[in-house]
Amino acid sequence: MIKKTQQIQGGYCVTVSIFKKEKIMQSIYQATVLSTGGRDGRSVSNDEKLNVALSTPKELGGLGGEGTNPEQLFAAGYSACFIGALKFVAQQKKVKLPADLSVNATVGIGHNPQGIGFAISTDLTVFLPGLSTQAANELIEEAHLVCPYSNATRGNINVTTQVTV
């Protein structure tokens, strides 16, 4: 176990315990976002390219304001990242992807079936018009192996994938 202490805004220190796996990944790129106010606050990236108001949906007891929410942000990140993974795999296999390729991600939140807290689930619908079902399924299967979101969620949340060709 590695203990890491880090300085954060406002002068507070947080000690994080990290359980070391066999190999430590070396980051190629890092994104940093500061969130304040929780689900009814604001999130701003350090380069200010992301600057969003957050609102708790009515279904979760909030006012359902104009802002986005963590589930929408996760869905946007996963769907965009999965398209990147599909493009990477297709390039490796020399498969031409349709120009109108898209991925629809639906992220659900509910009570954790293990009994404590909350959990999320994700449904991905991949649109690959013009490809055979077999070719599309092979690309999707391999994309799940290289997609960082798929790797991060594997074994942690339920992820279902559907394909439309």
Coordinates of C-alpha atoms in Angstrom, one line a residue:
M1 CA 0.0 0.0 0.0
I2 CA 1.2 3.5 -0.9
K3 CA 0.2 6.5 1.1
K4 CA 0.1 9.8 -0.8
T5 CA -0.5 13.2 0.7
Q6 CA -1.6 15.9 -1.6
Q7 CA -2.2 19.7 -1.2
I8 CA -5.6 20.8 -2.4
Q9 CA -7.3 24.2 -2.8
G10 CA -7.9 26.0 0.6
G11 CA -4.8 24.5 2.2
Y12 CA -6.3 21.2 3.3
C13 CA -4.3 18.0 2.9
V14 CA -5.8 14.7 2.0
T15 CA -4.0 11.4 2.5
V16 CA -5.1 8.8 0.0
S17 CA -4.2 5.1 0.4
I18 CA -3.5 3.5 -2.9
F19 CA -3.3 -0.3 -3.3
K20 CA -0.5 -1.0 -5.7
K21 CA -1.3 -3.4 -8.5
E22 CA 1.4 -5.4 -10.4
K23 CA 2.3 -2.5 -12.7
I24 CA 1.7 1.2 -12.4
M25 CA 0.3 2.9 -15.5
Q26 CA 2.3 6.0 -16.7
S27 CA -0.2 8.7 -17.7
I28 CA 0.0 10.1 -21.2
Y29 CA -2.5 12.8 -20.4
Q30 CA -4.2 13.9 -17.3
A31 CA -7.5 15.9 -16.9
T32 CA -8.0 17.9 -13.7
V33 CA -11.5 19.1 -12.7
L34 CA -12.4 21.0 -9.5
S35 CA -15.9 20.4 -8.3
T36 CA -17.6 22.6 -5.7
G37 CA -21.0 22.4 -4.1
G38 CA -21.6 18.7 -4.9
R39 CA -24.6 17.8 -7.1
D40 CA -25.9 21.3 -7.0
G41 CA -22.5 23.0 -7.6
R42 CA -20.1 23.6 -10.4
S43 CA -17.3 21.7 -12.1
V44 CA -14.4 23.5 -13.9
S45 CA -11.4 22.0 -15.5
N46 CA -8.0 23.5 -14.8
D47 CA -7.8 24.8 -18.4
E48 CA -11.4 26.1 -18.2
K49 CA -12.5 24.2 -21.3
L50 CA -15.1 22.5 -19.1
N51 CA -17.2 24.8 -17.0
V52 CA -20.6 23.4 -16.1
A53 CA -23.3 24.0 -13.5
L54 CA -24.5 20.9 -11.8
S55 CA -28.1 20.2 -10.7
T56 CA -29.6 17.2 -8.9
P57 CA -32.4 15.6 -11.0
K58 CA -35.9 15.6 -9.5
E59 CA -35.7 11.7 -9.5
L60 CA -32.9 12.0 -6.9
G61 CA -34.7 14.5 -4.8
G62 CA -33.3 17.7 -6.4
L63 CA -34.9 20.6 -8.1
G64 CA -34.0 19.4 -11.6
G65 CA -32.3 22.7 -12.5
E66 CA -30.7 23.7 -15.7
G67 CA -27.3 22.1 -14.9
T68 CA -26.0 18.7 -15.9
N69 CA -25.2 15.9 -13.5
P70 CA -22.5 13.3 -12.9
E71 CA -24.4 10.6 -14.7
Q72 CA -24.7 12.7 -17.8
L73 CA -21.0 13.6 -17.7
F74 CA -20.1 9.9 -17.2
A75 CA -22.3 8.9 -20.2
A76 CA -20.7 11.6 -22.4
G77 CA -17.2 10.5 -21.4
Y78 CA -17.9 6.8 -21.9
S79 CA -19.7 7.1 -25.2
A80 CA -17.0 9.5 -26.7
C81 CA -14.2 7.3 -25.3
F82 CA -15.8 4.1 -26.7
I83 CA -16.0 5.7 -30.2
G84 CA -12.3 6.4 -29.8
A85 CA -11.7 2.8 -28.9
L86 CA -13.7 1.6 -31.9
K87 CA -11.7 3.9 -34.2
F88 CA -8.4 2.5 -32.7
V89 CA -9.5 -1.1 -33.2
A90 CA -10.8 -0.5 -36.7
Q91 CA -7.6 1.2 -37.7
Q92 CA -5.6 -1.8 -36.4
K93 CA -7.8 -4.2 -38.3
K94 CA -8.0 -2.0 -41.4
V95 CA -11.8 -1.8 -41.2
K96 CA -13.5 1.3 -42.6
L97 CA -16.0 2.6 -40.1
P98 CA -19.2 4.4 -41.3
A99 CA -19.1 8.2 -41.1
D100 CA -22.3 8.2 -39.1
L101 CA -21.0 5.9 -36.4
S102 CA -22.4 6.8 -33.0
V103 CA -22.7 5.5 -29.4
N104 CA -25.6 6.2 -27.1
A105 CA -24.7 5.7 -23.4
T106 CA -27.4 5.5 -20.8
V107 CA -26.2 5.7 -17.2
G108 CA -28.5 4.6 -14.4
I109 CA -28.1 5.3 -10.7
G110 CA -29.8 3.4 -7.9
H111 CA -29.4 1.9 -4.5
N112 CA -26.4 -0.5 -4.4
P113 CA -27.7 -4.1 -4.5
Q114 CA -25.0 -4.9 -2.0
G115 CA -26.9 -2.8 0.5
I116 CA -24.7 0.2 1.1
G117 CA -24.8 3.5 -0.8
F118 CA -25.5 3.8 -4.5
A119 CA -24.3 2.2 -7.7
I120 CA -24.5 2.9 -11.4
S121 CA -25.1 0.8 -14.5
T122 CA -24.4 1.6 -18.1
D123 CA -26.1 0.6 -21.4
L124 CA -24.2 1.3 -24.6
T125 CA -26.0 1.2 -27.9
V126 CA -23.5 1.3 -30.8
F127 CA -24.7 2.3 -34.2
L128 CA -22.5 0.9 -37.0
P129 CA -24.6 1.2 -40.2
G130 CA -23.4 -0.7 -43.1
L131 CA -21.3 -3.3 -41.2
S132 CA -22.4 -6.9 -40.8
T133 CA -23.6 -7.9 -37.3
Q134 CA -20.6 -10.2 -36.9
A135 CA -18.1 -7.5 -37.9
A136 CA -19.7 -5.0 -35.6
N137 CA -19.8 -7.4 -32.7
E138 CA -16.1 -8.2 -33.2
L139 CA -15.2 -4.5 -33.2
I140 CA -17.2 -3.9 -30.1
E141 CA -15.7 -6.8 -28.2
E142 CA -12.2 -5.6 -29.0
A143 CA -13.1 -2.0 -28.3
H144 CA -14.2 -3.0 -24.8
L145 CA -10.6 -4.5 -24.3
V146 CA -8.9 -1.2 -25.1
C147 CA -11.4 1.5 -23.9
P148 CA -10.3 3.1 -20.6
Y149 CA -13.8 3.4 -19.4
S150 CA -14.5 -0.3 -20.1
N151 CA -11.3 -1.2 -18.3
A152 CA -12.2 1.0 -15.3
T153 CA -15.7 -0.4 -15.0
R154 CA -15.1 -4.1 -15.7
G155 CA -16.2 -6.1 -12.8
N156 CA -17.4 -3.0 -10.9
I157 CA -20.6 -2.1 -12.6
N158 CA -23.1 -3.7 -15.0
V159 CA -22.3 -2.6 -18.6
T160 CA -24.5 -3.9 -21.4
T161 CA -23.9 -3.4 -25.1
Q162 CA -26.3 -3.5 -28.0
V163 CA -25.4 -3.0 -31.7
T164 CA -27.5 -1.6 -34.5
V165 CA -26.1 -2.1 -38.0

